[in-house]
PDB file of C-alpha atoms in Angstrom:
ATOM      1  CA  UNK C   5     207.578 158.426 109.291  1.00 67.00           C
ATOM      2  CA  UNK C   6     207.943 157.508 112.973  1.00 86.00           C
ATOM      3  CA  UNK C   7     211.267 156.085 114.104  1.00 93.00           C
ATOM      4  CA  UNK C   8     211.938 154.125 117.276  1.00 95.00           C
ATOM      5  CA  UNK C   9     214.949 152.954 119.218  1.00 96.00           C
ATOM      6  CA  UNK C  10     215.806 150.723 122.151  1.00 96.00           C
ATOM      7  CA  UNK C  11     218.659 151.936 124.343  1.00 96.00           C
ATOM      8  CA  UNK C  12     218.035 151.213 128.023  1.00 94.00           C
ATOM      9  CA  UNK C  13     218.837 147.483 128.038  1.00 97.00           C
ATOM     10  CA  UNK C  14     218.506 145.622 131.323  1.00 96.00           C
ATOM     11  CA  UNK C  15     219.155 142.008 132.212  1.00 96.00           C
ATOM     12  CA  UNK C  16     216.037 139.992 131.510  1.00 95.00           C
ATOM     13  CA  UNK C  17     214.191 138.877 134.634  1.00 90.00           C
ATOM     14  CA  UNK C  18     215.541 135.457 135.569  1.00 89.00           C
ATOM     15  CA  UNK C  19     218.803 135.783 133.627  1.00 92.00           C
ATOM     16  CA  UNK C  20     221.668 135.302 136.085  1.00 91.00           C
ATOM     17  CA  UNK C  21     224.554 135.127 133.622  1.00 91.00           C
ATOM     18  CA  UNK C  22     227.520 137.473 133.290  1.00 91.00           C
ATOM     19  CA  UNK C  23     226.468 139.198 130.055  1.00 92.00           C
ATOM     20  CA  UNK C  24     225.229 142.784 130.412  1.00 94.00           C
ATOM     21  CA  UNK C  25     224.024 143.864 126.971  1.00 96.00           C
ATOM     22  CA  UNK C  26     224.123 147.578 126.204  1.00 96.00           C
ATOM     23  CA  UNK C  27     224.026 149.705 123.092  1.00 97.00           C
ATOM     24  CA  UNK C  28     221.420 150.876 120.586  1.00 97.00           C
ATOM     25  CA  UNK C  29     218.838 149.293 118.355  1.00 97.00           C
ATOM     26  CA  UNK C  30     217.577 151.901 115.938  1.00 95.00           C
ATOM     27  CA  UNK C  31     216.521 153.900 114.360  1.00 96.00           C
ATOM     28  CA  UNK C  32     213.753 151.436 113.543  1.00 96.00           C
ATOM     29  CA  UNK C  33     211.427 152.482 110.759  1.00 96.00           C
ATOM     30  CA  UNK C  34     208.366 150.807 109.269  1.00 95.00           C
ATOM     31  CA  UNK C  35     207.421 150.639 105.610  1.00 95.00           C
ATOM     32  CA  UNK C  36     204.690 148.434 104.167  1.00 92.00           C
ATOM     33  CA  UNK C  37     204.510 146.175 107.223  1.00 94.00           C
ATOM     34  CA  UNK C  38     208.269 145.704 107.449  1.00 95.00           C
ATOM     35  CA  UNK C  39     210.585 146.995 110.155  1.00 97.00           C
ATOM     36  CA  UNK C  40     214.157 147.978 109.300  1.00 97.00           C
ATOM     37  CA  UNK C  41     216.599 148.612 112.127  1.00 97.00           C
ATOM     38  CA  UNK C  42     220.277 149.106 112.798  1.00 97.00           C
ATOM     39  CA  UNK C  43     221.848 147.576 115.873  1.00 97.00           C
ATOM     40  CA  UNK C  44     225.108 148.253 117.672  1.00 97.00           C
ATOM     41  CA  UNK C  45     225.225 146.068 120.788  1.00 97.00           C
ATOM     42  CA  UNK C  46     227.978 145.373 123.292  1.00 95.00           C
ATOM     43  CA  UNK C  47     228.474 142.434 125.674  1.00 95.00           C
ATOM     44  CA  UNK C  48     226.382 140.052 123.594  1.00 96.00           C
ATOM     45  CA  UNK C  49     227.123 136.327 123.788  1.00 95.00           C
ATOM     46  CA  UNK C  50     230.645 135.702 122.418  1.00 93.00           C
ATOM     47  CA  UNK C  51     229.537 132.144 121.534  1.00 93.00           C
ATOM     48  CA  UNK C  52     227.626 133.794 118.666  1.00 95.00           C
ATOM     49  CA  UNK C  53     230.932 134.441 116.876  1.00 93.00           C
ATOM     50  CA  UNK C  54     229.837 132.124 114.053  1.00 93.00           C
ATOM     51  CA  UNK C  55     226.210 133.270 114.153  1.00 94.00           C
ATOM     52  CA  UNK C  56     223.189 131.393 115.421  1.00 97.00           C
ATOM     53  CA  UNK C  57     223.355 127.766 116.451  1.00 96.00           C
ATOM     54  CA  UNK C  58     220.706 125.027 116.312  1.00 96.00           C
ATOM     55  CA  UNK C  59     218.737 126.100 119.404  1.00 96.00           C
ATOM     56  CA  UNK C  60     215.523 128.078 118.919  1.00 93.00           C
ATOM     57  CA  UNK C  61     216.151 131.841 119.309  1.00 96.00           C
ATOM     58  CA  UNK C  62     219.937 131.290 119.242  1.00 97.00           C
ATOM     59  CA  UNK C  63     221.648 134.707 119.013  1.00 97.00           C
ATOM     60  CA  UNK C  64     218.247 136.226 118.271  1.00 97.00           C
ATOM     61  CA  UNK C  65     217.253 139.881 118.318  1.00 98.00           C
ATOM     62  CA  UNK C  66     213.484 140.326 118.205  1.00 97.00           C
ATOM     63  CA  UNK C  67     210.501 142.512 118.992  1.00 97.00           C
ATOM     64  CA  UNK C  68     208.349 140.727 121.577  1.00 97.00           C
ATOM     65  CA  UNK C  69     204.692 141.314 122.436  1.00 96.00           C
ATOM     66  CA  UNK C  70     205.366 142.623 125.955  1.00 96.00           C
ATOM     67  CA  UNK C  71     205.485 146.285 126.860  1.00 96.00           C
ATOM     68  CA  UNK C  72     207.652 146.144 129.986  1.00 95.00           C
ATOM     69  CA  UNK C  73     211.017 144.688 130.907  1.00 95.00           C
ATOM     70  CA  UNK C  74     209.807 144.019 134.448  1.00 94.00           C
ATOM     71  CA  UNK C  75     207.151 141.562 133.272  1.00 91.00           C
ATOM     72  CA  UNK C  76     207.081 138.594 130.894  1.00 93.00           C
ATOM     73  CA  UNK C  77     208.025 139.874 127.431  1.00 93.00           C
ATOM     74  CA  UNK C  78     205.684 137.404 125.726  1.00 94.00           C
ATOM     75  CA  UNK C  79     206.388 135.816 122.368  1.00 94.00           C
ATOM     76  CA  UNK C  80     207.702 137.234 119.121  1.00 95.00           C
ATOM     77  CA  UNK C  81     205.520 140.096 117.918  1.00 95.00           C
ATOM     78  CA  UNK C  82     204.033 139.933 114.420  1.00 94.00           C
ATOM     79  CA  UNK C  83     200.614 140.071 112.742  1.00 92.00           C
ATOM     80  CA  UNK C  84     198.972 136.773 113.746  1.00 85.00           C
ATOM     81  CA  UNK C  85     196.466 137.028 110.886  1.00 81.00           C
ATOM     82  CA  UNK C  86     199.292 137.170 108.331  1.00 81.00           C
ATOM     83  CA  UNK C  87     201.699 134.638 109.873  1.00 78.00           C
ATOM     84  CA  UNK C  88     201.505 131.452 111.931  1.00 70.00           C
ATOM     85  CA  UNK C  89     203.898 130.164 114.571  1.00 69.00           C
ATOM     86  CA  UNK C  90     205.546 128.029 111.891  1.00 73.00           C
ATOM     87  CA  UNK C  91     206.096 131.071 109.652  1.00 87.00           C
ATOM     88  CA  UNK C  92     207.201 133.359 112.510  1.00 92.00           C
ATOM     89  CA  UNK C  93     209.205 136.063 110.680  1.00 95.00           C
ATOM     90  CA  UNK C  94     211.551 136.544 113.669  1.00 95.00           C
ATOM     91  CA  UNK C  95     212.853 132.951 113.682  1.00 92.00           C
ATOM     92  CA  UNK C  96     215.737 133.732 111.338  1.00 90.00           C
ATOM     93  CA  UNK C  97     216.730 137.147 112.722  1.00 96.00           C
ATOM     94  CA  UNK C  98     219.990 136.894 114.652  1.00 97.00           C
ATOM     95  CA  UNK C  99     223.301 138.603 115.268  1.00 97.00           C
ATOM     96  CA  UNK C 100     226.897 137.505 114.820  1.00 95.00           C
ATOM     97  CA  UNK C 101     229.345 138.521 117.545  1.00 94.00           C
ATOM     98  CA  UNK C 102     232.881 139.677 116.967  1.00 90.00           C
ATOM     99  CA  UNK C 103     235.723 141.143 119.042  1.00 79.00           C
ATOM    100  CA  UNK C 104     235.055 138.477 121.648  1.00 69.00           C
ATOM    101  CA  UNK C 105     238.303 139.119 123.554  1.00 65.00           C
ATOM    102  CA  UNK C 106     236.570 142.069 125.252  1.00 63.00           C
ATOM    103  CA  UNK C 107     232.984 140.760 125.124  1.00 73.00           C
ATOM    104  CA  UNK C 108     230.905 140.196 122.058  1.00 88.00           C
ATOM    105  CA  UNK C 109     229.990 143.115 119.834  1.00 93.00           C
ATOM    106  CA  UNK C 110     227.192 142.894 117.265  1.00 95.00           C
ATOM    107  CA  UNK C 111     226.684 145.490 114.535  1.00 96.00           C
ATOM    108  CA  UNK C 112     224.315 145.248 111.610  1.00 96.00           C
ATOM    109  CA  UNK C 113     221.042 146.090 109.911  1.00 97.00           C
ATOM    110  CA  UNK C 114     217.972 143.867 109.603  1.00 97.00           C
ATOM    111  CA  UNK C 115     214.660 144.096 107.807  1.00 97.00           C
ATOM    112  CA  UNK C 116     211.794 141.905 108.977  1.00 96.00           C
ATOM    113  CA  UNK C 117     208.324 141.726 107.441  1.00 95.00           C
ATOM    114  CA  UNK C 118     205.954 141.444 110.408  1.00 95.00           C
ATOM    115  CA  UNK C 119     202.746 142.899 108.977  1.00 94.00           C
ATOM    116  CA  UNK C 120     202.823 145.532 111.730  1.00 95.00           C
ATOM    117  CA  UNK C 121     202.651 149.326 111.642  1.00 94.00           C
ATOM    118  CA  UNK C 122     204.812 151.860 113.467  1.00 94.00           C
ATOM    119  CA  UNK C 123     201.989 152.342 115.972  1.00 94.00           C
ATOM    120  CA  UNK C 124     201.939 148.573 116.602  1.00 95.00           C
ATOM    121  CA  UNK C 125     205.640 148.329 117.514  1.00 96.00           C
ATOM    122  CA  UNK C 126     205.805 151.490 119.610  1.00 96.00           C
ATOM    123  CA  UNK C 127     206.364 150.609 123.266  1.00 97.00           C
ATOM    124  CA  UNK C 128     207.036 146.901 122.635  1.00 97.00           C
ATOM    125  CA  UNK C 129     209.985 145.073 124.134  1.00 97.00           C
ATOM    126  CA  UNK C 130     213.128 144.393 122.132  1.00 98.00           C
ATOM    127  CA  UNK C 131     214.836 141.198 123.276  1.00 98.00           C
ATOM    128  CA  UNK C 132     218.392 139.868 122.897  1.00 98.00           C
ATOM    129  CA  UNK C 133     219.044 136.114 123.203  1.00 97.00           C
ATOM    130  CA  UNK C 134     222.251 134.176 123.862  1.00 96.00           C
ATOM    131  CA  UNK C 135     223.695 131.267 121.859  1.00 96.00           C
ATOM    132  CA  UNK C 136     221.512 128.748 123.716  1.00 96.00           C
ATOM    133  CA  UNK C 137     218.397 130.838 122.944  1.00 96.00           C
ATOM    134  CA  UNK C 138     217.917 132.122 126.501  1.00 95.00           C
ATOM    135  CA  UNK C 139     216.541 135.642 126.907  1.00 96.00           C
ATOM    136  CA  UNK C 140     219.367 137.776 128.311  1.00 96.00           C
ATOM    137  CA  UNK C 141     218.415 141.426 127.773  1.00 97.00           C
ATOM    138  CA  UNK C 142     215.404 143.656 127.279  1.00 98.00           C
ATOM    139  CA  UNK C 143     214.669 147.262 126.310  1.00 98.00           C
ATOM    140  CA  UNK C 144     211.456 149.039 125.349  1.00 97.00           C
ATOM    141  CA  UNK C 145     211.143 150.615 121.902  1.00 97.00           C
ATOM    142  CA  UNK C 146     210.541 154.357 122.233  1.00 95.00           C
ATOM    143  CA  UNK C 147     210.483 157.355 119.923  1.00 93.00           C
ATOM    144  CA  UNK C 148     213.848 158.559 118.669  1.00 89.00           C
TER     145      UNK C 148
END
């Protein structure tokens, strides 16, 4: 089974805020169209201390359709034939920050059914959002 990770996070193009996300997402594995991944991220939005807010993408961590952090990352990545924009499986995937006195830290594990294979997610962008839903960081998923 192929495993992927995202480690080389950069500020998302156009994000001018102070947060500088770094850490690891992975290993990410795929089974039956679902991706399971661990994440250990530093300098995430400390406003996410109580989890996601009402804004779309608030405190979100998602695979996006793009394949480069120097270009538009595109929308959430999932099997369009299996899901619609209203049933987007990434809408509810978010992190909760803690230890906000030194910058937010987010640690956890998520499983998301996207209808995608390991080959589909390889090389896609992994995006981190802030409390307001803005895209703040990007890394490309590569082989572990």
